[in-house]
Coordinates of C-alpha atoms in Angstrom, one line a residue:
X1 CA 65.9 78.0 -24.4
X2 CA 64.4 75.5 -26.8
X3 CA 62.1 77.0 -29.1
X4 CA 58.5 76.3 -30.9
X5 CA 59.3 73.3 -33.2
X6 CA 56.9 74.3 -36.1
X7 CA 53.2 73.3 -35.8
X8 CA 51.3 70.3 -37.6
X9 CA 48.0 69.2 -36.8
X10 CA 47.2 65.2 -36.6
X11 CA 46.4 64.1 -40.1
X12 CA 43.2 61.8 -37.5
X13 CA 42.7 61.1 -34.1
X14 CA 44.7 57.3 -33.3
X15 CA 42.6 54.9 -32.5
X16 CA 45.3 52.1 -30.6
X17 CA 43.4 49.9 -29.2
X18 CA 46.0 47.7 -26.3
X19 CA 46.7 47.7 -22.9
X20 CA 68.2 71.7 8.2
X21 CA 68.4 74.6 5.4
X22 CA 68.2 75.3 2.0
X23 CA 71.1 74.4 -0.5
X24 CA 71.5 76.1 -3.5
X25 CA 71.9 74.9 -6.4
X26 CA 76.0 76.5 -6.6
X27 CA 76.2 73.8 -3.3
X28 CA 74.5 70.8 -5.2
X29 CA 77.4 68.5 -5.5
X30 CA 76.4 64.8 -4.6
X31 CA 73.8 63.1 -6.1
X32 CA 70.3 64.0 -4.8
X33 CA 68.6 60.9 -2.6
X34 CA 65.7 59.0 -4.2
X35 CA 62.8 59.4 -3.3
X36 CA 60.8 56.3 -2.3
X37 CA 57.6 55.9 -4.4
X38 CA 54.0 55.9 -2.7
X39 CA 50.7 55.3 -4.5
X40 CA 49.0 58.0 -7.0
X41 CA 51.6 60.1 -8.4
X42 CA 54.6 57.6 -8.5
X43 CA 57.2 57.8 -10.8
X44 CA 58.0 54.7 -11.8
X45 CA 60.7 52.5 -14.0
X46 CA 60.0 51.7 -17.6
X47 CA 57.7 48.9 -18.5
X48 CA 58.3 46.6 -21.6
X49 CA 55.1 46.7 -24.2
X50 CA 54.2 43.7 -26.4
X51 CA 55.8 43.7 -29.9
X52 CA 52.2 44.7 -31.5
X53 CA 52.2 47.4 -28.7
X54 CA 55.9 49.0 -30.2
X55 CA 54.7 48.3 -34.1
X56 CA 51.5 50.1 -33.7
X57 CA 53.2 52.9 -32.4
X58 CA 56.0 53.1 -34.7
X59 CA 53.1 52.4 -37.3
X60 CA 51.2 55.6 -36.2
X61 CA 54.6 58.0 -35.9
X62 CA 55.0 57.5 -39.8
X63 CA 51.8 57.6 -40.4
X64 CA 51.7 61.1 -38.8
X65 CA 49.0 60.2 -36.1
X66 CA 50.6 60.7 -33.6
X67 CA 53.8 63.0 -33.2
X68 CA 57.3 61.7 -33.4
X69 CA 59.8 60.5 -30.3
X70 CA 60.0 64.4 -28.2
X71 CA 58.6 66.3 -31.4
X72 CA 56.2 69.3 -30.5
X73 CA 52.9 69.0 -31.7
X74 CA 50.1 71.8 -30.9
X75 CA 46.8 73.6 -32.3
X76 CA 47.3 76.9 -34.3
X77 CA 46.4 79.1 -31.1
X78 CA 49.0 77.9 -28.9
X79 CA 52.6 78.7 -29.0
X80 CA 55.6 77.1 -27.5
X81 CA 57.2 80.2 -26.1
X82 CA 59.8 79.1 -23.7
X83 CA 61.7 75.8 -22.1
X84 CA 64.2 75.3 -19.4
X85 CA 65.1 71.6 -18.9
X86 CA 66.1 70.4 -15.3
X87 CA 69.7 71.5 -13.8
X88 CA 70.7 70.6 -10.5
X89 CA 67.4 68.9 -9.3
X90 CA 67.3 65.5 -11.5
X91 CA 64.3 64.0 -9.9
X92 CA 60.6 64.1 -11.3
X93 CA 59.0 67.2 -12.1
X94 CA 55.7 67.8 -9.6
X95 CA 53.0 71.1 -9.0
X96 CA 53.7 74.8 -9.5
X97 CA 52.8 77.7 -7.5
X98 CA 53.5 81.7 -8.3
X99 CA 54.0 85.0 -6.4
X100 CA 54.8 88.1 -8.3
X101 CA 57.4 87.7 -11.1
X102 CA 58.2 84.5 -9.7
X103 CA 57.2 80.6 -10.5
X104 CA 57.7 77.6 -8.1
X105 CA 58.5 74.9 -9.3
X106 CA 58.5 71.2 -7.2
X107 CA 60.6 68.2 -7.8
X108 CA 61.5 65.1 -5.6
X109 CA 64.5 65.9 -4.9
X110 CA 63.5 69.7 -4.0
X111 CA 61.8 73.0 -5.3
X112 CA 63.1 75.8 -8.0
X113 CA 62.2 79.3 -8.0
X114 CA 61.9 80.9 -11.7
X115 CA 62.1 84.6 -12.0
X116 CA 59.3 85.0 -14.9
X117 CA 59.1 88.5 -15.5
X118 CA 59.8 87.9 -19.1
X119 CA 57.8 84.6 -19.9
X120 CA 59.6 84.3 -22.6
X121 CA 63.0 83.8 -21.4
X122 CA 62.7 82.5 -17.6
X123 CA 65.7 82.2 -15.6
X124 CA 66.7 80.4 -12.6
X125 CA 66.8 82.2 -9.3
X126 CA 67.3 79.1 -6.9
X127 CA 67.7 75.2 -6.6
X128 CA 66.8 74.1 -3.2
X129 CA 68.0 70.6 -2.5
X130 CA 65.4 68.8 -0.1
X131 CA 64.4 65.7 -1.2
X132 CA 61.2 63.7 -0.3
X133 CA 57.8 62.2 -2.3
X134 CA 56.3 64.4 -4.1
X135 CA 57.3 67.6 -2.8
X136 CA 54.2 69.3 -3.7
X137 CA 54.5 73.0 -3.2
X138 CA 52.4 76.1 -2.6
X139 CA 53.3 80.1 -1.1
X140 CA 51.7 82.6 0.9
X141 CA 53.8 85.8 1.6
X142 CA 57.2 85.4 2.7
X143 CA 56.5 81.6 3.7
X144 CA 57.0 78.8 1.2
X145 CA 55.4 74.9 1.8
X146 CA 56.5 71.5 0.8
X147 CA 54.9 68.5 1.1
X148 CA 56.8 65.2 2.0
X149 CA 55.2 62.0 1.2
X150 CA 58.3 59.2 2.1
X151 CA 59.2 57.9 5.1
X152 CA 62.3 59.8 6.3
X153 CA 65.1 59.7 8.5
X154 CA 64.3 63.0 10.0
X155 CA 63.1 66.4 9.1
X156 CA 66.3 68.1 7.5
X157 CA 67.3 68.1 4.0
X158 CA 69.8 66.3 4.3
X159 CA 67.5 63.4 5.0
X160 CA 67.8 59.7 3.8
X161 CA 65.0 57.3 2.6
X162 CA 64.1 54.9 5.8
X163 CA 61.4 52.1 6.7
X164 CA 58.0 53.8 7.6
X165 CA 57.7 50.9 10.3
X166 CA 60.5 52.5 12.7
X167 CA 59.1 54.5 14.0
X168 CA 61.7 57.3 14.1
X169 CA 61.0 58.0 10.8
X170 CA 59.3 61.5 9.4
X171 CA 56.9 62.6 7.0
X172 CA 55.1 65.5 6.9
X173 CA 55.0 69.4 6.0
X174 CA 58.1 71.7 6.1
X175 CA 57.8 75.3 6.0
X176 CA 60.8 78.3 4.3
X177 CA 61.3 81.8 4.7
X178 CA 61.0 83.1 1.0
X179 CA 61.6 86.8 2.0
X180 CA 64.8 86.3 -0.1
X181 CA 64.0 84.5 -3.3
X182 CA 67.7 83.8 -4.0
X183 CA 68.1 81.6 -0.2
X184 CA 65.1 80.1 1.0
X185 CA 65.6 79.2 4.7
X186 CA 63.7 76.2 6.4
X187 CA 61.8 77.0 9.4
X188 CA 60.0 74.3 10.5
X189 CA 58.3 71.5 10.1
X190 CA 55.6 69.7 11.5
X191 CA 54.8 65.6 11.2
X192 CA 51.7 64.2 10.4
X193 CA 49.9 61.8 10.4
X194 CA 50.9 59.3 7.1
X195 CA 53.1 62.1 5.5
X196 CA 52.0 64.7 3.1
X197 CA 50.6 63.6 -0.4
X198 CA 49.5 67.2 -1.2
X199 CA 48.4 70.2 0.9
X200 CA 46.3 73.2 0.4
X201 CA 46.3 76.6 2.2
X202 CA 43.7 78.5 3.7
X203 CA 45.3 81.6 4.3
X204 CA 44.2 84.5 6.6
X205 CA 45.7 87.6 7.7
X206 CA 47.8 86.3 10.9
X207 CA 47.6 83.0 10.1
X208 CA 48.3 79.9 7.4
X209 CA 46.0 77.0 7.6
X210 CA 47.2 74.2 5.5
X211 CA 45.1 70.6 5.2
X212 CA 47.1 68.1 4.6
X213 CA 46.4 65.2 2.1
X214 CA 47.3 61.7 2.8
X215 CA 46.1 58.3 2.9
X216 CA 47.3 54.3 2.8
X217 CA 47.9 53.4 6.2
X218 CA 49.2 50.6 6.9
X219 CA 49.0 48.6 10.9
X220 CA 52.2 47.6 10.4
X221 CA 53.0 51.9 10.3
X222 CA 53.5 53.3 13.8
X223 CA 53.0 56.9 12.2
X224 CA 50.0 56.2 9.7
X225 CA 47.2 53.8 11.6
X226 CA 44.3 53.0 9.9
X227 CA 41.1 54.6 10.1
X228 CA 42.5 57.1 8.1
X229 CA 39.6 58.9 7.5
X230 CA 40.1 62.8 7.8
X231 CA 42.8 65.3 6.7
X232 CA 45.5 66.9 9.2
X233 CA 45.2 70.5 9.9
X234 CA 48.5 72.6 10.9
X235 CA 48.0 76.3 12.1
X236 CA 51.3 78.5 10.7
X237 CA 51.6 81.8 12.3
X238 CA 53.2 84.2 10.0
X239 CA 55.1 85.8 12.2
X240 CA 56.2 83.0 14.0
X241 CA 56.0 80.0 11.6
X242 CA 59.0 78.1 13.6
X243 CA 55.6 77.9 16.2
X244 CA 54.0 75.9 13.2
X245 CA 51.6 72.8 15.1
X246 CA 49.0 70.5 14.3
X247 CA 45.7 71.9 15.8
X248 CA 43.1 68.8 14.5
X249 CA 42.6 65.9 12.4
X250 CA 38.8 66.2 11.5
X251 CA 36.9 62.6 10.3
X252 CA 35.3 63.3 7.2
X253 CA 34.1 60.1 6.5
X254 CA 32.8 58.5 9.9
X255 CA 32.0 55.0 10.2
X256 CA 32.5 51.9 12.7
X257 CA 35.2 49.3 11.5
X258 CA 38.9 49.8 11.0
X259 CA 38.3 51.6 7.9
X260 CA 35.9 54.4 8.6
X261 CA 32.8 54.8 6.6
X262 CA 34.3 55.9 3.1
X263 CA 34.3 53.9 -0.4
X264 CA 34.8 50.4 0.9
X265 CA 37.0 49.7 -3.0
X266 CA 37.1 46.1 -4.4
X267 CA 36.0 43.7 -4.1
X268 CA 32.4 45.2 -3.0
X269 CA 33.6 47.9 -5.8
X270 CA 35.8 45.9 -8.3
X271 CA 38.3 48.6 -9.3
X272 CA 37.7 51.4 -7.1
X273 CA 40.6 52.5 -5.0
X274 CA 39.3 52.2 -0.9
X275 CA 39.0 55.7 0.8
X276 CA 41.5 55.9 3.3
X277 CA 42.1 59.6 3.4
X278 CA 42.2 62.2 1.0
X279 CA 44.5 62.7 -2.1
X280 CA 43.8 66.4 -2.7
X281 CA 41.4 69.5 -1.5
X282 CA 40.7 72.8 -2.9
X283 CA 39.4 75.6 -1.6
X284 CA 37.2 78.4 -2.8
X285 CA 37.7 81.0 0.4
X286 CA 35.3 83.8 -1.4
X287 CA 32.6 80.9 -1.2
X288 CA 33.8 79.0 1.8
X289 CA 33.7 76.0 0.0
X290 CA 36.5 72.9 -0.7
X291 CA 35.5 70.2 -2.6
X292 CA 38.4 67.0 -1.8
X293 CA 38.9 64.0 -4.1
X294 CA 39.4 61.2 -1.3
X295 CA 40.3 58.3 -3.3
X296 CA 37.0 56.6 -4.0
X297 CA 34.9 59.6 -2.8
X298 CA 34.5 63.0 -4.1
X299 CA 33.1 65.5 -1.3
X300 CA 32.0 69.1 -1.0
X301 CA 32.2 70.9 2.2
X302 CA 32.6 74.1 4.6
X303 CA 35.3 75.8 5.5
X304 CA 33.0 78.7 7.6
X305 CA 35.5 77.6 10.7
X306 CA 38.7 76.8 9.1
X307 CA 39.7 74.1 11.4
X308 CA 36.6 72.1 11.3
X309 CA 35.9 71.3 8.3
X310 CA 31.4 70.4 7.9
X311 CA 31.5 67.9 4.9
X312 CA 27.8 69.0 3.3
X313 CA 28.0 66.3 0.2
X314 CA 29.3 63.1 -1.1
X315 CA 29.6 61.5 -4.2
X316 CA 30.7 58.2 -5.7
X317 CA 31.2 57.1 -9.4
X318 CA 31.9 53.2 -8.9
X319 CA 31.5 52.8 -12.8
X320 CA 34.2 54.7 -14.3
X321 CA 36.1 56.5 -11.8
X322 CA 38.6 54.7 -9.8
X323 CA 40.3 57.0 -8.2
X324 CA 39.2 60.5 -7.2
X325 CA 42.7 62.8 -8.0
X326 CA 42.0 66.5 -7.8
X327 CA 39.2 69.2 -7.7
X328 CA 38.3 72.7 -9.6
X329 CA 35.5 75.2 -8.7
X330 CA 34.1 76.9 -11.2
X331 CA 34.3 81.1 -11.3
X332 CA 30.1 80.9 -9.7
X333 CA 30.8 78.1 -7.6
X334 CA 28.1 75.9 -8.8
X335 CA 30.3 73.4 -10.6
X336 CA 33.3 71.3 -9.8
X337 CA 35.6 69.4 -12.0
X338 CA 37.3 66.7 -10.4
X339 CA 39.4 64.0 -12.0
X340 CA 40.1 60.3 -12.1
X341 CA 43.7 59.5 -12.2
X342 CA 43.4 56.0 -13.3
X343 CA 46.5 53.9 -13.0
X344 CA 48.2 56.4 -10.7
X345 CA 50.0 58.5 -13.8
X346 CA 52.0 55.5 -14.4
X347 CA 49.3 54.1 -17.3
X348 CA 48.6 54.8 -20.7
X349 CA 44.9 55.2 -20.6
X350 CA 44.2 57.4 -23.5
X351 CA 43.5 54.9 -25.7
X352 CA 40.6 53.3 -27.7
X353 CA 40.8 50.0 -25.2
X354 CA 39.6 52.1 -22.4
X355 CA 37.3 54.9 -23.6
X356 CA 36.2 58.0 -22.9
X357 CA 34.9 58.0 -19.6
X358 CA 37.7 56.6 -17.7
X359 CA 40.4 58.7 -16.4
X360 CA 38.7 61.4 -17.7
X361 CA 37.3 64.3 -15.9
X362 CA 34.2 64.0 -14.3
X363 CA 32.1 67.8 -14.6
X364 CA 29.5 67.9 -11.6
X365 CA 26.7 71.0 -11.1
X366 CA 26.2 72.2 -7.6
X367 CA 22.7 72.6 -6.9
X368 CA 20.6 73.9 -3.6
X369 CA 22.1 76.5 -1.1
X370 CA 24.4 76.0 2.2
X371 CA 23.9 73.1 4.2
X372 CA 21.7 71.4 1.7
X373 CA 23.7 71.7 -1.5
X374 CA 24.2 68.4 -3.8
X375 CA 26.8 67.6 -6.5
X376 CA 25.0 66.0 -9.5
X377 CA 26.6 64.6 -12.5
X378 CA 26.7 66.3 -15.7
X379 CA 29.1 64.6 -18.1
X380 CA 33.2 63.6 -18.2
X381 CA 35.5 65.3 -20.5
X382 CA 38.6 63.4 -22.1
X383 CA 41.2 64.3 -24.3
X384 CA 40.1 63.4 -27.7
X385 CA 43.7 62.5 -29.2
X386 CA 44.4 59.3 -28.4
X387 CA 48.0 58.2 -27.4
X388 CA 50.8 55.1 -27.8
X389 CA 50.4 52.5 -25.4
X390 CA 54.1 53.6 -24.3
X391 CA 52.5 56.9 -22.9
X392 CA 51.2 57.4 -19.7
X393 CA 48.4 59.7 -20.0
X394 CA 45.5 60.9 -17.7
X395 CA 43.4 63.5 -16.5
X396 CA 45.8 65.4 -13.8
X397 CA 46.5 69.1 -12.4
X398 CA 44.7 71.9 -14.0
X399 CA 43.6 75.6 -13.5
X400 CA 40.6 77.5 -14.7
X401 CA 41.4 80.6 -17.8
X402 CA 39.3 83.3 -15.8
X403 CA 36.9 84.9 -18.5
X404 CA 34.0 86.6 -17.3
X405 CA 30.5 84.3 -18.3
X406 CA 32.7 81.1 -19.5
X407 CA 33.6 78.1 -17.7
X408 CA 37.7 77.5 -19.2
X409 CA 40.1 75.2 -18.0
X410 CA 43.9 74.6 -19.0
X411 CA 45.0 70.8 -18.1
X412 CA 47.8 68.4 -17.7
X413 CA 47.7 65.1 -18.9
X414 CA 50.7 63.8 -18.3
X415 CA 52.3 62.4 -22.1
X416 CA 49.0 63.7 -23.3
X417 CA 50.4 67.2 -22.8
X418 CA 48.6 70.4 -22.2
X419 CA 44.8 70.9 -22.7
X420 CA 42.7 73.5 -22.9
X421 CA 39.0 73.1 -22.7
X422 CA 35.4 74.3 -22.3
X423 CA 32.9 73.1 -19.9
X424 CA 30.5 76.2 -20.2
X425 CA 27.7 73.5 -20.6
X426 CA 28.2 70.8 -18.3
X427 CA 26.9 68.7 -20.7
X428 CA 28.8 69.3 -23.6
X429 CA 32.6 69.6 -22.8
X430 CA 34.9 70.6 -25.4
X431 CA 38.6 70.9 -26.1
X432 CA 39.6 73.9 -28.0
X433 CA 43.8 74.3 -27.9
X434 CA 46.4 71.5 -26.9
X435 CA 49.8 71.6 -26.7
X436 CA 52.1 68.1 -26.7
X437 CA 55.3 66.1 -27.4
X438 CA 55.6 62.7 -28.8
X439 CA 56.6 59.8 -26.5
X440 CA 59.7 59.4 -24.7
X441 CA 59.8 55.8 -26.2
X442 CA 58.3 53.4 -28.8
X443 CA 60.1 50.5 -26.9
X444 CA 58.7 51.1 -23.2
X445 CA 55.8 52.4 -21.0
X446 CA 58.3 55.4 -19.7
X447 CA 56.4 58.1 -17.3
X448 CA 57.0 61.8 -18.1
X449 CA 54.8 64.7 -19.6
X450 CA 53.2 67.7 -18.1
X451 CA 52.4 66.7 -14.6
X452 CA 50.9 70.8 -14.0
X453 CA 49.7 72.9 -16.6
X454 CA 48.4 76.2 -15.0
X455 CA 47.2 79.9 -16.4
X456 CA 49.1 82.8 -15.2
X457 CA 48.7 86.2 -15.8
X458 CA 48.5 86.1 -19.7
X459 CA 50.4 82.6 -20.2
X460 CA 50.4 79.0 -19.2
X461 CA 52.7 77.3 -17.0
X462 CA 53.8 73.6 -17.5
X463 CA 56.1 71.5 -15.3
X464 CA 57.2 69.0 -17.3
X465 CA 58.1 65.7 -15.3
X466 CA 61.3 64.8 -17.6
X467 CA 61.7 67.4 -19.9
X468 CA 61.2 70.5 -17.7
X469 CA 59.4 73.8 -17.7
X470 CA 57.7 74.9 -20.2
X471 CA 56.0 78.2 -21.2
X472 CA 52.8 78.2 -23.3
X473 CA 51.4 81.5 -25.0
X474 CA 47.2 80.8 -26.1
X475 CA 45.9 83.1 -28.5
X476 CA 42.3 82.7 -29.0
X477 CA 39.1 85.0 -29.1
X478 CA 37.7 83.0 -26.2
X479 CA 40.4 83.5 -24.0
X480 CA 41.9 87.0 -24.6
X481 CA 39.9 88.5 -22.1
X482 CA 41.8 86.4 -19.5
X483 CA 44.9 88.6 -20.4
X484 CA 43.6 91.2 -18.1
X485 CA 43.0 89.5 -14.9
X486 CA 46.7 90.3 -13.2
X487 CA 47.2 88.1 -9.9
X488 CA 49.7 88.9 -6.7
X489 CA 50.0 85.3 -6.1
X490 CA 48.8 81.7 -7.2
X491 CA 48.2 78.4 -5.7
X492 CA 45.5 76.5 -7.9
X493 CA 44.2 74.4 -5.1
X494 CA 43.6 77.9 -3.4
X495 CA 41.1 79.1 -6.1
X496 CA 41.2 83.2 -6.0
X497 CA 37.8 85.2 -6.5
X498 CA 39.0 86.2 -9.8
X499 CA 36.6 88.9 -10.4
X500 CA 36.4 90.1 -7.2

């Protein structure tokens, strides 16, 4: 366990101003497969900076701007509690999902299950070796999801990267028995339509609905033809999830043309990613409500009948968002965050160059009832300390803090670390606790950082993308009375009635 380096606060904020089964981990003994990189999300290989670029951040290390190379920097109402750095699984970090005592953990080249029950000293219960883009992960019960988005040579784990024009290849969802923590078995699997980006459950008593997030097809793709313009949906009985199956692909955005009718992008919208699909959804089953960032379109609609989908409103920001990442309900449902991953988590954007309102969250009030509701927009919220050009840094995966009358929100931002924030009046956003490391380098753009940062039953969960998993302890007046809300099980893009 690494412990809490001790605190320091930034002296000011910097202004730079430049551009078949599961394996555990006692079995991993070759060298997990790579996955192959797809668009939003991608890991990618270092990037030289200009000489300025590396001077100015050197410059603002010894300056005490911004922290040094991996040194811990946070507010006084945070505390590093815990940290276990990737074993077995050396590929990128991804999402987090939680059950009980236990904490999920994706990576490309598989998933880890944490046994929690002490945050402060978390311990490793499994490694499963499966890998496959982005493995984004979520539970319900005894059944355990994975999301692959690279074309594979089949369905197993013991898969190899191939084309995505043969048409042989597989992407999709694959489904485990968790029933025993310490060897997940795989249980089916079910392709779709362009793989998996990200998925999110709708779960009922008998049955698992999971809507699949993808998009980018490609003519030359036998498996992902364009119009993409709608979301799979796969029906997983829990009793019989080997029966798994897709059960519909509803449109969301209909229009004629080879594209469907969603954000049409450059160059009618210089700098605004084209909507072919979705990237991710969440739901709000209490309200029967999902709000999906698609790309270059932020929706809100129904989930009344789980596998038809009614989209009731649409919005577009064609100014400062480019590409619609991720969405959070608010505890009342009459908000949404949703966020603008600009430069697809490989670009340092938290700099003076490009501002406050780009890749930055966007905070939207729902207004009207049912059928005739309407997102309008309130304000964005950024991270007000300003990183190295060498950092990639953006708004990404985030949870609410459930207190009772407030509207609080814990945040990745990738090298910008962990955020927490206030959005109480849409208007007026406000950070109030971070948590963050330096960069990984002064010499190159090199991705890592908190790709998931998550509140949990009295602390906050972070997967780090190179530096592991990290446990985060807030202490603050405004969000002590979360300490009491206990939850069975988490998956943030399943938003629980908190208070229910």
């Amino acid at each position: 366990m690494i412990l809490l380096s001790v605190s320091r606060t930034r002296r000011r904020r910097l202004g730079v101003a430049a551009a078949a089964g599961g394996l555990l981990a006692a079995l991993l003994t070759a060298a997990p497969a790579v996955a192959i990189p797809d668009p939003g999300d991608s890991p990618t290989a270092g990037k030289e900076v200009s000489r300025s670029d590396k001077a100015e951040a050197r410059a603002a290390i010894q300056s005490g701007e911004i922290p040094a190379q991996d040194e811990i920097v946070h507010s006084d109402n945070i505390r590093h509690v815990a940290n276990i750095p990737k074993d077995a699984l050396s590929g990128t970090n991804s999402d987090l999902a939680f059950q009980g005592r236990y904490a999920f953990a994706g990576n490309y080249d598989g998933f880890r299950i944490f046994d929690i029950s002490d945050p402060k000293a978390p311990k490793t219960v499994a490694q499963v070796l499966c890998p496959g883009s982005q493995n984004d992960i979520s539970v319900s019960g005894d059944l355990l999801f994975l999301s692959t988005d690279s074309s594979r040579s089949d369905s197993s784990c013991n898969s190899t990267t191939q084309p995505a024009t043969e048409k042989s290849s597989w992407e999709g969802m694959k489904v485990f028995d968790i029933s025993d923590k310490r060897n997940p078995r795989y249980v089916a699997a079910v392709e779709t339509a362009c793989g998996s980006h990200t998925h999110t459950l709708v779960p009922e008593r008998k049955n698992v609905y999971v809507y699949v997030s993808s998009y980018s097809p490609n003519a030359a793709y036998p498996d992902c033809q364009p119009p993409h313009d709608g979301i799979s949906v796969i029906k997983v009985p829990r009793k019989a999830p080997h029966k798994a199956a897709l059960v519909g692909f509803p449109v969301l955005f209909p229009g004629e043309g080879p594209d469907g009718g969603g954000n049409p992008g450059g160059p009618t919208n210089p700098g605004v990613s084209k909507t072919t699909g979705c990237h991710d959804i969440t739901v709000l089953p209490s309200k029967d409500l999902a709000a999906g960032a698609c790309m270059g379109d932020g929706i809100l609609f129904s989930i009344k009948d789980p596998e038809r989908p009614k989209v009731i409103d649409r919005v577009q920001d064609n100014v400062n968002f480019a590409f619609w990442h991720s969405a959070t309900f608010n505890q009342k449902a009459n908000k949404v965050v949703f966020t603008d991953e600009l430069g697809g988590g490989g670009g340092a954007t938290c700099n003076a160059e490009i501002g406050p309102n780009r890749g930055a969250d966007g905070i939207y009030d729902i207004v009207g009832k049912g059928d005739r509701q309407k997102l309008v927009f309130r304000s964005y919220f950024k991270i007000p300390r300003h990183q190295a050009d060498t950092e990639n840094c953006v708004a990404h995966n985030g949870s609410l803090i459930p207190v009772k009358g407030k509207d609080l929100m814990v945040q990745a931002w990738y090298q910008g670390g962990v955020s927490v924030w206030d959005f109480t009046d849409s208007s007026k956003p406000k950070e109030i606790a971070y948590f963050e490391r330096g960069p990984l380098s002064t010499d190159q753009l090199v991705t890592g950082g908190s790709w998931s940062a998550y509140y949990y039953n009295g602390y906050i969960y972070s997967n780090d993308m190179a530096k592991g998993f990290d446990v985060l302890k807030i202490d603050d007046r405004r969000t002590d009375p979360a300490r009491w809300v206990q939850l069975r099980e988490l998956n943030v893009q399943t938003q629980p009635d908190y208070f229910d």
